[in-house]
Amino acid sequence: MSRSAEQNNLISSLKEAILQLEIENKYLKHLIDNLPGDIYWKDTKGRWLGVNKRGCQTLKKMGFITNSSEVVGKTDYELFDKKIADQFRSNDLMVMEKKVEHLYEEINILPSGKKVNQLSIKNPIYNHKGEIMGVVGNTIDITPLKQKTLNLKSAKEKAEKANRMKTEFIDSMSHDLRTPLSGIIGMAKFLEQTICGQNEKKYAQLLYESGEQLLALFNDILQLRSADSMKVDIQYETFNLSKSINALVALVLPAAKLKNIDIKINIDSEMPTYIISDQNKLYRILLNLLGNAIKFTAKGYVEIEIKLLKKERKNVQLRFSIHDTGIGIRKESHQKVFERFHSVNVSNNIHHEGFGMGLQIAEKYAKLLGSRIQFESEFNKGSTFYFDLSLKRENIEKNSDTKSTQSSKQRESTLSPLNPKNAKNSLSKVLRILLVEDNPVILFFLEQAVKKMGYKINSVNNAEDAFLLVMSEDFDIIITDIRLPNSSGIELSQRIRKWEAANNRPPVFIFAMTGYSEQALSNYRKSGINKIITKPIDPEIIQSLLSELN
């Protein structure tokens, strides 16, 4: 082949190689231009060597350039504000120095003064000798995402604040409503017991029952709020199941007696004496189911049955069932039983009072305990509601020291145990009681109830007078309202405990009356209060508490 032919072949090969390089270069440029984000690369001095099409569009949109030719060859200091350029240059130098990829959140200030949040990922770039020749970056505008995050955070904070305000409002409303309710129910009971005329007794009884119905509806509202806001935490404790059931039945028995309904208890003989569970949640489930059964049963009986399904060395599976001979549930209503505010209408003329929340509340608690409530019902024949629980059993000797079961008194909530060994007086001495209540109706009712029991009393309507009396006279028991003018019952209790400790005086028993919801009761634990009595005040509860001490 002649020299000329060889040259022509070489030229053709070079042209073909150049064409191929141009094709690849166009392909790479097209690829880089259309990658998500602003792609750019700079040399070690910080001069821009190139930028993709999207990057140029962003710089134009932000007002830093008017056309793409204004970028290449310039540094950050020629394009951006010095403070911003310093930030970019510092990040670039770190990438080249560390020789690793870095992710940064960078702030850019537009010529208009608007602040922009950018997320940049930067990598070092090398020449053919493996030497650092600059940095390549990919930046995206995250300002909208940042704003959404701030909006969500703000909305979350507002929602939490609103929820706190709702909780505080309900707690305050609880006290404000229970206090007059306590006066109505207490005085109605007092009138029923003291007046002689049968008609007048009947009027007082109707007033008392109406107050109790209003209280029950109010408690339903608070229970629903409690169930909606409750945390998924289980408070396990060891307790005597039979005693707890007996206490529960004792609580609902008066309502059953008013309707001449029998309450039956059927507990499997193989049942372990002690189990481990959340006694409070189990108690609430059964209380709601029993209450519903009594409400919808006009005659016959209501039965609580506990059946042992499985028994192992450390675990048991129990079925709790509530049977009734009540009105039953129509088949077309079965799907709505657990819906909130669904209340049974038996006919066009009969409607059972209530908000239709009891079963939903019970179902929420059952789910927390890992179960679900099921039912079988036939209209005009009765219903059975049941749920299964897998529980741990506890082998405890009969006389061992265990936690006492929940009190049978519905409105009593124990904060710390009463210990007669700490009583100031001998048991044979008549108790001296100090009553502290600013509501004159409640104070009058308490005075009459306590006097009827034969105890000596002093009465004041504020915390300051109460504290002065405690320092000057000996009392065995103080019964105080939580909310008092100028100083609360909690503050009064704290002052008394400090004074007792400083003067080496034995502690007086302090009972506090409150209308606040159950969630608020935990705040009283450290104040020195021995027991909380939830309003409305029942004279039988007062009698029971005082008898426990005397």
Coordinates of C-alpha atoms in Angstrom, one line a residue:
M1 CA 0.0 0.0 0.0
S2 CA 1.3 3.4 -0.9
R3 CA 2.1 6.0 1.7
S4 CA -0.8 8.1 0.5
A5 CA -3.3 5.3 0.9
E6 CA -2.0 4.7 4.5
Q7 CA -2.5 8.4 5.3
N8 CA -6.0 8.3 3.9
N9 CA -6.9 5.2 6.0
L10 CA -5.5 6.9 9.1
I11 CA -7.4 10.1 8.5
S12 CA -10.6 8.1 8.0
S13 CA -10.0 6.2 11.2
L14 CA -9.4 9.5 13.1
K15 CA -12.5 11.0 11.6
E16 CA -14.5 8.0 12.6
A17 CA -13.1 8.1 16.1
I18 CA -13.8 11.9 16.4
L19 CA -17.3 11.3 15.2
Q20 CA -17.8 8.6 17.7
L21 CA -16.4 10.9 20.4
E22 CA -18.8 13.6 19.3
I23 CA -21.7 11.2 19.5
E24 CA -20.7 10.0 23.0
N25 CA -20.1 13.6 24.1
K26 CA -23.6 14.7 22.9
Y27 CA -25.0 11.6 24.6
L28 CA -23.3 12.4 27.9
K29 CA -24.3 16.1 27.7
H30 CA -27.9 15.1 27.0
L31 CA -27.7 12.7 29.9
I32 CA -26.2 15.3 32.3
D33 CA -28.6 18.0 31.2
N34 CA -31.5 15.8 32.0
L35 CA -30.4 14.3 35.3
P36 CA -32.5 15.4 38.3
G37 CA -30.8 18.3 40.1
D38 CA -28.3 21.0 39.1
I39 CA -25.1 19.3 38.0
Y40 CA -21.9 21.4 38.0
W41 CA -18.1 20.8 38.2
K42 CA -15.3 23.2 39.3
D43 CA -11.5 23.1 39.3
T44 CA -9.3 23.2 42.4
K45 CA -9.3 27.0 42.3
G46 CA -13.1 27.1 42.5
R47 CA -13.7 28.1 38.9
W48 CA -16.8 26.7 37.3
L49 CA -15.8 24.3 34.5
G50 CA -19.3 23.3 33.4
V51 CA -22.9 23.1 34.4
N52 CA -25.9 21.2 33.0
K53 CA -28.9 22.7 31.3
R54 CA -31.0 22.3 34.5
G55 CA -28.4 24.1 36.5
C56 CA -28.3 27.1 34.1
Q57 CA -32.1 27.3 34.2
T58 CA -32.0 27.4 38.0
L59 CA -29.4 30.1 38.1
K60 CA -31.4 32.2 35.6
K61 CA -34.6 31.6 37.6
M62 CA -32.9 32.6 40.8
G63 CA -31.6 35.8 39.2
F64 CA -27.8 35.1 39.4
I65 CA -27.3 35.0 35.6
T66 CA -29.1 36.1 32.4
N67 CA -27.6 33.5 30.1
S68 CA -25.5 30.3 30.3
S69 CA -22.3 31.9 29.0
E70 CA -22.0 33.8 32.3
V71 CA -21.1 30.7 34.4
V72 CA -18.1 28.9 33.0
G73 CA -14.8 30.4 34.1
K74 CA -16.3 32.3 37.0
T75 CA -15.9 31.5 40.7
D76 CA -18.6 31.4 43.4
Y77 CA -17.5 34.8 44.6
E78 CA -18.4 36.3 41.2
L79 CA -21.8 34.6 41.2
F80 CA -23.0 34.7 44.8
D81 CA -22.9 36.8 47.9
K82 CA -19.5 36.5 49.8
K83 CA -21.0 34.9 52.8
I84 CA -22.7 32.3 50.6
A85 CA -19.6 31.8 48.5
D86 CA -17.5 31.2 51.6
Q87 CA -19.9 28.5 52.6
F88 CA -19.7 26.8 49.1
R89 CA -15.9 27.1 48.9
S90 CA -15.5 25.7 52.4
N91 CA -17.6 22.6 51.5
D92 CA -15.7 22.1 48.2
L93 CA -12.3 22.3 49.9
M94 CA -13.4 19.7 52.5
V95 CA -14.5 17.3 49.7
M96 CA -11.2 17.6 47.9
E97 CA -9.2 17.4 51.2
K98 CA -11.0 14.4 52.6
K99 CA -11.3 12.7 49.1
V100 CA -14.7 11.4 50.0
E101 CA -18.3 12.1 49.1
H102 CA -20.2 14.6 51.3
L103 CA -23.8 15.6 51.7
Y104 CA -24.6 19.2 52.8
E105 CA -27.6 21.3 53.5
E106 CA -26.6 24.7 52.1
I107 CA -28.3 28.1 52.4
N108 CA -28.4 30.4 49.4
I109 CA -29.6 34.0 49.3
L110 CA -31.1 35.2 46.0
P111 CA -30.5 38.7 44.6
S112 CA -34.1 39.3 45.6
G113 CA -33.2 38.6 49.3
K114 CA -35.2 35.4 49.4
K115 CA -33.6 32.5 51.3
V116 CA -33.3 29.1 49.6
N117 CA -32.6 25.8 51.2
Q118 CA -30.5 23.5 49.0
L119 CA -29.3 19.9 49.5
S120 CA -25.9 19.3 47.8
I121 CA -24.0 16.1 47.3
K122 CA -20.4 16.6 46.2
N123 CA -17.6 14.3 45.1
P124 CA -13.9 14.9 44.2
I125 CA -13.0 14.4 40.5
Y126 CA -9.6 13.1 39.3
N127 CA -7.4 13.4 36.2
H128 CA -5.8 10.5 34.4
K129 CA -2.9 10.5 36.9
G130 CA -5.3 10.0 39.8
E131 CA -4.7 13.6 41.0
I132 CA -7.6 15.8 42.4
M133 CA -8.6 18.2 39.7
G134 CA -11.8 19.6 41.2
V135 CA -15.2 18.8 42.5
V136 CA -18.5 17.7 41.0
G137 CA -21.8 18.5 42.7
N138 CA -25.5 17.8 42.4
T139 CA -27.8 20.3 44.1
I140 CA -31.6 20.3 44.5
D141 CA -33.8 23.0 46.0
I142 CA -35.5 21.6 49.1
T143 CA -37.2 24.9 50.1
P144 CA -40.7 23.6 49.5
L145 CA -39.9 20.4 51.4
K146 CA -38.4 22.4 54.3
Q147 CA -41.5 24.6 54.4
K148 CA -43.8 21.6 54.5
T149 CA -41.7 20.1 57.4
L150 CA -42.0 23.4 59.3
N151 CA -45.8 23.6 58.5
L152 CA -46.2 20.0 59.8
K153 CA -44.2 20.7 62.9
S154 CA -46.3 23.9 63.5
A155 CA -49.5 22.0 62.9
K156 CA -48.3 19.2 65.3
E157 CA -47.5 21.7 68.0
K158 CA -50.9 23.4 67.6
A159 CA -52.7 20.1 67.7
E160 CA -50.7 19.1 70.9
K161 CA -51.5 22.4 72.4
A162 CA -55.2 22.1 71.6
N163 CA -55.2 18.6 73.0
R164 CA -53.6 19.8 76.2
M165 CA -56.1 22.6 76.4
K166 CA -58.9 20.1 75.8
T167 CA -57.6 17.9 78.6
E168 CA -57.3 20.8 81.0
F169 CA -60.8 22.0 80.1
I170 CA -62.3 18.6 80.6
D171 CA -60.5 18.2 83.9
S172 CA -61.7 21.6 85.0
M173 CA -65.2 21.0 83.7
S174 CA -65.2 17.6 85.5
H175 CA -64.6 19.3 88.9
D176 CA -67.1 22.2 88.2
L177 CA -69.9 19.8 87.2
R178 CA -69.3 17.2 89.9
T179 CA -69.3 19.8 92.7
P180 CA -73.0 20.9 92.1
L181 CA -73.9 17.3 91.3
S182 CA -72.5 16.3 94.6
G183 CA -74.7 18.8 96.3
I184 CA -77.8 17.7 94.4
I185 CA -77.2 13.9 94.9
G186 CA -76.1 14.3 98.5
M187 CA -78.9 16.6 99.6
A188 CA -81.5 14.4 97.8
K189 CA -80.2 11.4 99.7
F190 CA -80.2 13.4 103.0
L191 CA -83.8 14.5 102.4
E192 CA -84.9 11.0 101.6
Q193 CA -83.5 9.7 104.9
T194 CA -84.8 12.5 107.1
I195 CA -88.3 13.5 105.8
C196 CA -91.3 11.5 106.9
G197 CA -93.9 12.0 104.3
Q198 CA -94.1 9.2 101.7
N199 CA -94.7 11.5 98.8
E200 CA -91.8 13.7 99.8
K201 CA -89.6 10.7 100.2
K202 CA -90.6 9.6 96.7
Y203 CA -89.8 13.1 95.3
A204 CA -86.4 13.0 97.0
Q205 CA -85.7 9.5 95.7
L206 CA -86.6 10.6 92.1
L207 CA -84.3 13.6 92.5
Y208 CA -81.5 11.3 93.7
E209 CA -82.0 8.9 90.9
S210 CA -82.1 11.6 88.3
G211 CA -78.8 13.0 89.7
E212 CA -77.3 9.5 89.5
Q213 CA -78.4 9.1 85.9
L214 CA -76.8 12.5 85.0
L215 CA -73.6 11.4 86.7
A216 CA -73.6 8.1 84.8
L217 CA -73.9 9.9 81.5
F218 CA -71.2 12.4 82.5
N219 CA -68.9 9.5 83.4
D220 CA -69.6 7.9 80.0
I221 CA -68.3 11.1 78.3
L222 CA -65.1 11.1 80.5
Q223 CA -64.6 7.4 79.9
L224 CA -64.8 7.8 76.2
R225 CA -62.3 10.7 76.3
S226 CA -60.0 8.5 78.4
A227 CA -60.3 5.6 76.0
D228 CA -59.6 7.8 73.0
S229 CA -56.5 9.4 74.6
M230 CA -55.1 6.4 76.5
K231 CA -51.6 5.3 75.9
V232 CA -50.9 1.7 74.9
D233 CA -49.4 0.8 78.2
I234 CA -50.5 -2.1 80.5
Q235 CA -50.1 -1.8 84.2
Y236 CA -49.6 -5.4 85.3
E237 CA -50.3 -6.4 88.9
T238 CA -51.1 -9.5 90.9
F239 CA -54.7 -9.6 92.3
N240 CA -57.3 -11.9 93.6
L241 CA -59.7 -12.4 90.7
S242 CA -62.7 -13.7 92.8
K243 CA -62.5 -10.8 95.2
S244 CA -62.3 -8.3 92.4
I245 CA -65.4 -9.9 90.8
N246 CA -67.3 -9.8 94.1
A247 CA -66.4 -6.1 94.5
L248 CA -67.6 -5.4 91.0
V249 CA -70.9 -7.2 91.6
A250 CA -71.4 -5.3 94.9
L251 CA -71.0 -2.1 92.9
V252 CA -73.8 -2.9 90.4
L253 CA -76.0 -4.7 92.8
P254 CA -78.0 -1.6 93.9
A255 CA -79.0 -0.9 90.3
A256 CA -80.0 -4.5 89.8
K257 CA -82.1 -4.5 92.9
L258 CA -84.0 -1.4 91.8
K259 CA -85.2 -3.5 88.8
N260 CA -85.6 -6.7 90.8
I261 CA -83.0 -8.4 88.7
D262 CA -80.8 -11.2 90.1
I263 CA -77.0 -11.1 89.7
K264 CA -75.4 -14.5 89.4
I265 CA -71.7 -15.3 89.7
N266 CA -70.3 -18.4 88.1
I267 CA -66.6 -18.9 88.5
D268 CA -64.8 -22.1 87.4
S269 CA -63.7 -24.1 90.4
E270 CA -60.4 -24.8 88.8
M271 CA -59.6 -21.1 88.5
P272 CA -56.3 -20.0 90.1
T273 CA -56.8 -17.6 93.0
Y274 CA -54.4 -15.0 91.8
I275 CA -53.7 -13.8 88.3
I276 CA -51.5 -11.1 86.7
S277 CA -53.1 -8.5 84.4
D278 CA -54.1 -4.9 84.3
Q279 CA -56.8 -5.0 86.9
N280 CA -58.1 -1.5 86.2
K281 CA -58.7 -2.2 82.5
L282 CA -60.3 -5.6 83.1
Y283 CA -62.5 -4.0 85.8
R284 CA -63.7 -1.3 83.3
I285 CA -64.5 -3.9 80.6
L286 CA -66.6 -5.9 83.0
L287 CA -68.2 -2.9 84.5
N288 CA -69.4 -1.6 81.2
L289 CA -70.7 -5.0 80.1
L290 CA -72.5 -5.5 83.4
G291 CA -73.9 -2.0 83.3
N292 CA -75.3 -2.6 79.8
A293 CA -76.7 -5.9 80.7
I294 CA -78.6 -4.5 83.7
K295 CA -79.8 -1.5 81.6
F296 CA -81.3 -3.7 78.9
T297 CA -82.8 -6.3 81.2
A298 CA -86.3 -5.7 82.6
K299 CA -86.8 -9.0 84.3
G300 CA -84.9 -12.2 85.0
Y301 CA -81.1 -12.2 85.7
V302 CA -77.7 -11.1 84.7
E303 CA -74.8 -13.6 85.1
I304 CA -71.1 -13.1 85.1
E305 CA -69.3 -16.3 84.2
I306 CA -65.6 -17.0 84.2
K307 CA -64.6 -20.2 82.5
L308 CA -61.1 -21.8 82.5
L309 CA -60.3 -22.6 78.8
K310 CA -56.6 -23.6 79.3
K311 CA -54.4 -24.1 82.4
E312 CA -50.7 -24.4 82.3
R313 CA -48.0 -24.1 85.1
K314 CA -47.5 -20.4 84.6
N315 CA -50.4 -19.3 82.3
V316 CA -54.1 -19.6 82.0
Q317 CA -56.6 -18.8 79.3
L318 CA -59.9 -17.5 80.7
R319 CA -63.3 -16.6 79.1
F320 CA -65.2 -13.8 80.7
S321 CA -68.9 -13.9 79.8
I322 CA -71.9 -11.6 80.7
H323 CA -75.3 -13.3 80.1
D324 CA -78.6 -11.5 80.4
T325 CA -82.3 -12.2 79.9
G326 CA -82.9 -8.8 78.5
I327 CA -84.3 -7.4 75.3
G328 CA -81.6 -8.8 73.0
I329 CA -80.4 -7.1 69.8
R330 CA -82.2 -7.3 66.5
K331 CA -80.1 -9.1 63.8
E332 CA -80.0 -6.0 61.6
S333 CA -78.3 -4.1 64.4
H334 CA -75.5 -6.5 65.1
Q335 CA -73.0 -4.7 62.8
K336 CA -73.6 -1.4 64.7
V337 CA -73.2 -2.6 68.3
F338 CA -69.7 -1.3 68.8
E339 CA -70.2 1.9 66.9
R340 CA -69.8 5.1 68.9
F341 CA -73.1 6.8 69.9
H342 CA -75.2 3.8 68.7
S343 CA -77.9 3.3 71.2
V344 CA -80.5 0.6 71.1
N345 CA -84.1 1.5 70.1
V346 CA -86.4 -1.4 71.1
S347 CA -89.4 0.2 69.5
N348 CA -90.7 3.5 68.5
N349 CA -91.9 4.1 72.0
I350 CA -89.0 2.8 74.1
H351 CA -85.5 4.2 74.1
H352 CA -82.8 3.3 76.6
E353 CA -80.9 6.3 77.9
G354 CA -77.2 6.6 77.3
F355 CA -74.8 7.8 74.7
G356 CA -74.1 4.4 73.2
M357 CA -70.5 4.5 74.3
G358 CA -70.2 1.7 76.9
L359 CA -69.5 -1.1 74.4
Q360 CA -67.1 0.9 72.4
I361 CA -65.1 1.8 75.5
A362 CA -65.1 -1.8 76.6
E363 CA -63.9 -2.9 73.2
K364 CA -61.0 -0.4 73.3
Y365 CA -59.8 -1.8 76.6
A366 CA -60.2 -5.4 75.5
K367 CA -58.0 -4.7 72.5
L368 CA -55.3 -3.2 74.8
L369 CA -55.4 -6.4 76.7
G370 CA -54.9 -8.4 73.5
S371 CA -58.5 -9.6 73.1
R372 CA -61.8 -8.6 71.4
I373 CA -65.4 -8.7 72.6
Q374 CA -67.8 -11.0 70.8
F375 CA -71.5 -11.5 71.4
E376 CA -74.5 -13.7 70.7
S377 CA -77.9 -12.2 70.9
E378 CA -81.5 -13.0 70.1
F379 CA -84.2 -10.4 70.1
N380 CA -86.5 -10.6 73.1
K381 CA -84.5 -13.5 74.6
G382 CA -81.2 -12.0 75.8
S383 CA -77.6 -11.5 75.0
T384 CA -74.2 -12.9 75.9
F385 CA -71.0 -10.8 75.5
Y386 CA -67.7 -12.5 76.0
F387 CA -64.0 -12.2 75.5
D388 CA -61.0 -14.4 76.1
L389 CA -57.8 -13.4 77.9
S390 CA -54.4 -15.2 78.1
L391 CA -53.0 -14.4 81.5
K392 CA -50.1 -15.3 83.8
R393 CA -51.0 -17.0 87.0
E394 CA -49.4 -16.3 90.3
N395 CA -48.8 -19.0 93.0
I396 CA -49.3 -17.1 96.2
E397 CA -50.0 -18.6 99.6
K398 CA -53.3 -17.7 101.2
N399 CA -51.8 -15.5 103.9
S400 CA -49.1 -13.8 101.8
D401 CA -48.8 -10.1 101.5
T402 CA -50.4 -9.2 98.2
K403 CA -52.0 -6.2 96.7
S404 CA -55.6 -5.7 97.8
T405 CA -58.3 -5.8 95.2
Q406 CA -60.0 -2.8 93.9
S407 CA -62.6 -1.2 96.3
S408 CA -66.2 -1.9 95.6
K409 CA -67.0 1.7 96.0
Q410 CA -67.3 3.2 92.6
R411 CA -66.2 6.7 93.4
E412 CA -63.3 5.9 95.7
S413 CA -59.7 6.0 94.3
T414 CA -56.9 5.0 96.6
L415 CA -53.6 6.8 96.3
S416 CA -51.8 5.5 99.4
P417 CA -52.9 2.8 101.8
L418 CA -54.5 3.7 105.1
N419 CA -52.5 2.2 107.9
P420 CA -54.3 2.2 111.3
K421 CA -50.9 1.7 113.1
N422 CA -50.1 5.3 112.3
A423 CA -53.3 6.7 113.7
K424 CA -52.9 9.4 116.2
N425 CA -55.7 8.4 118.6
S426 CA -56.6 5.1 120.3
L427 CA -59.3 3.3 118.4
S428 CA -61.7 3.7 121.2
K429 CA -61.7 7.5 121.1
V430 CA -64.3 9.3 119.0
L431 CA -62.7 10.7 115.9
R432 CA -62.3 14.4 115.5
I433 CA -62.7 15.5 111.9
L434 CA -61.9 18.8 110.1
L435 CA -64.0 19.6 107.0
V436 CA -62.6 22.0 104.5
E437 CA -65.0 22.9 101.7
D438 CA -65.8 26.3 100.1
N439 CA -69.1 25.2 98.6
P440 CA -71.8 25.9 101.2
V441 CA -74.2 23.2 99.9
I442 CA -71.5 20.5 100.0
L443 CA -70.2 21.7 103.4
F444 CA -73.7 21.5 104.9
F445 CA -74.3 18.0 103.5
L446 CA -70.9 16.8 104.8
E447 CA -71.6 18.3 108.2
Q448 CA -75.0 16.6 108.5
A449 CA -73.6 13.3 107.2
V450 CA -70.6 13.2 109.6
K451 CA -72.7 14.4 112.6
K452 CA -75.2 11.6 111.9
M453 CA -72.3 9.2 112.3
G454 CA -71.5 10.5 115.7
Y455 CA -68.1 12.1 115.1
K456 CA -66.9 15.5 116.3
I457 CA -66.4 18.0 113.5
N458 CA -65.0 21.5 112.8
S459 CA -65.7 23.2 109.5
V460 CA -63.9 25.9 107.5
N461 CA -64.2 27.2 104.0
N462 CA -60.6 27.9 103.1
A463 CA -57.1 26.4 103.4
E464 CA -55.6 29.2 105.6
D465 CA -58.2 28.7 108.4
A466 CA -57.8 25.0 108.1
F467 CA -54.0 25.2 108.6
L468 CA -54.4 27.5 111.6
L469 CA -56.8 24.9 113.2
V470 CA -54.4 22.0 112.5
M471 CA -51.6 23.9 114.3
S472 CA -53.8 24.7 117.3
E473 CA -56.0 21.6 117.7
D474 CA -55.7 17.8 117.3
F475 CA -57.6 16.2 114.5
D476 CA -57.7 12.5 113.4
I477 CA -59.0 13.1 109.9
I478 CA -59.1 16.0 107.5
I479 CA -61.6 15.9 104.6
T480 CA -60.7 18.7 102.2
D481 CA -61.8 19.8 98.7
I482 CA -59.0 19.9 96.1
R483 CA -60.0 23.2 94.7
L484 CA -60.2 25.9 97.4
P485 CA -60.0 29.7 97.1
N486 CA -56.5 31.2 97.2
S487 CA -54.8 27.9 98.1
S488 CA -55.6 24.3 96.9
G489 CA -56.2 21.2 98.9
I490 CA -52.9 19.9 97.5
E491 CA -51.0 22.9 98.9
L492 CA -52.8 22.6 102.2
S493 CA -51.8 18.9 102.4
Q494 CA -48.1 19.8 101.6
R495 CA -48.1 22.5 104.3
I496 CA -49.6 20.2 106.9
R497 CA -47.0 17.4 106.1
K498 CA -44.1 19.9 106.4
W499 CA -45.4 21.3 109.7
E500 CA -45.9 17.7 111.1
A501 CA -42.3 16.8 110.1
A502 CA -40.8 20.0 111.5
N503 CA -42.7 19.6 114.8
N504 CA -42.3 15.8 115.1
R505 CA -46.1 15.3 115.0
P506 CA -47.7 12.1 113.8
P507 CA -49.4 12.4 110.5
V508 CA -53.2 13.1 110.3
F509 CA -55.2 11.2 107.7
I510 CA -56.1 13.4 104.8
F511 CA -59.0 12.6 102.5
A512 CA -59.3 14.9 99.4
M513 CA -62.5 15.4 97.5
T514 CA -62.2 16.1 93.8
G515 CA -64.3 16.3 90.7
Y516 CA -61.4 16.0 88.4
S517 CA -61.1 13.1 86.0
E518 CA -59.1 10.0 86.8
Q519 CA -56.0 11.1 84.7
A520 CA -55.6 14.1 87.1
L521 CA -55.5 11.9 90.2
S522 CA -51.9 10.8 89.7
N523 CA -50.8 14.4 90.3
Y524 CA -51.9 14.2 94.0
R525 CA -49.6 11.2 94.9
K526 CA -46.7 13.3 96.2
S527 CA -48.8 15.8 98.1
G528 CA -49.3 13.8 101.2
I529 CA -53.0 13.0 100.6
N530 CA -53.9 9.5 101.8
K531 CA -57.1 9.0 99.8
I532 CA -59.0 10.6 97.0
I533 CA -62.8 10.6 97.1
T534 CA -64.3 11.4 93.7
K535 CA -67.4 13.6 93.6
P536 CA -70.4 13.3 94.0
I537 CA -69.8 12.3 97.6
D538 CA -71.8 9.3 98.8
P539 CA -72.4 9.2 102.6
E540 CA -71.9 5.5 102.5
I541 CA -68.4 5.9 101.2
I542 CA -67.7 8.5 103.9
Q543 CA -69.1 6.0 106.5
S544 CA -67.0 3.2 105.1
L545 CA -63.7 5.2 105.1
L546 CA -64.3 6.4 108.7
S547 CA -65.3 3.0 109.9
E548 CA -62.1 1.6 108.4
L549 CA -60.1 3.9 110.8
N550 CA -62.3 3.5 113.8

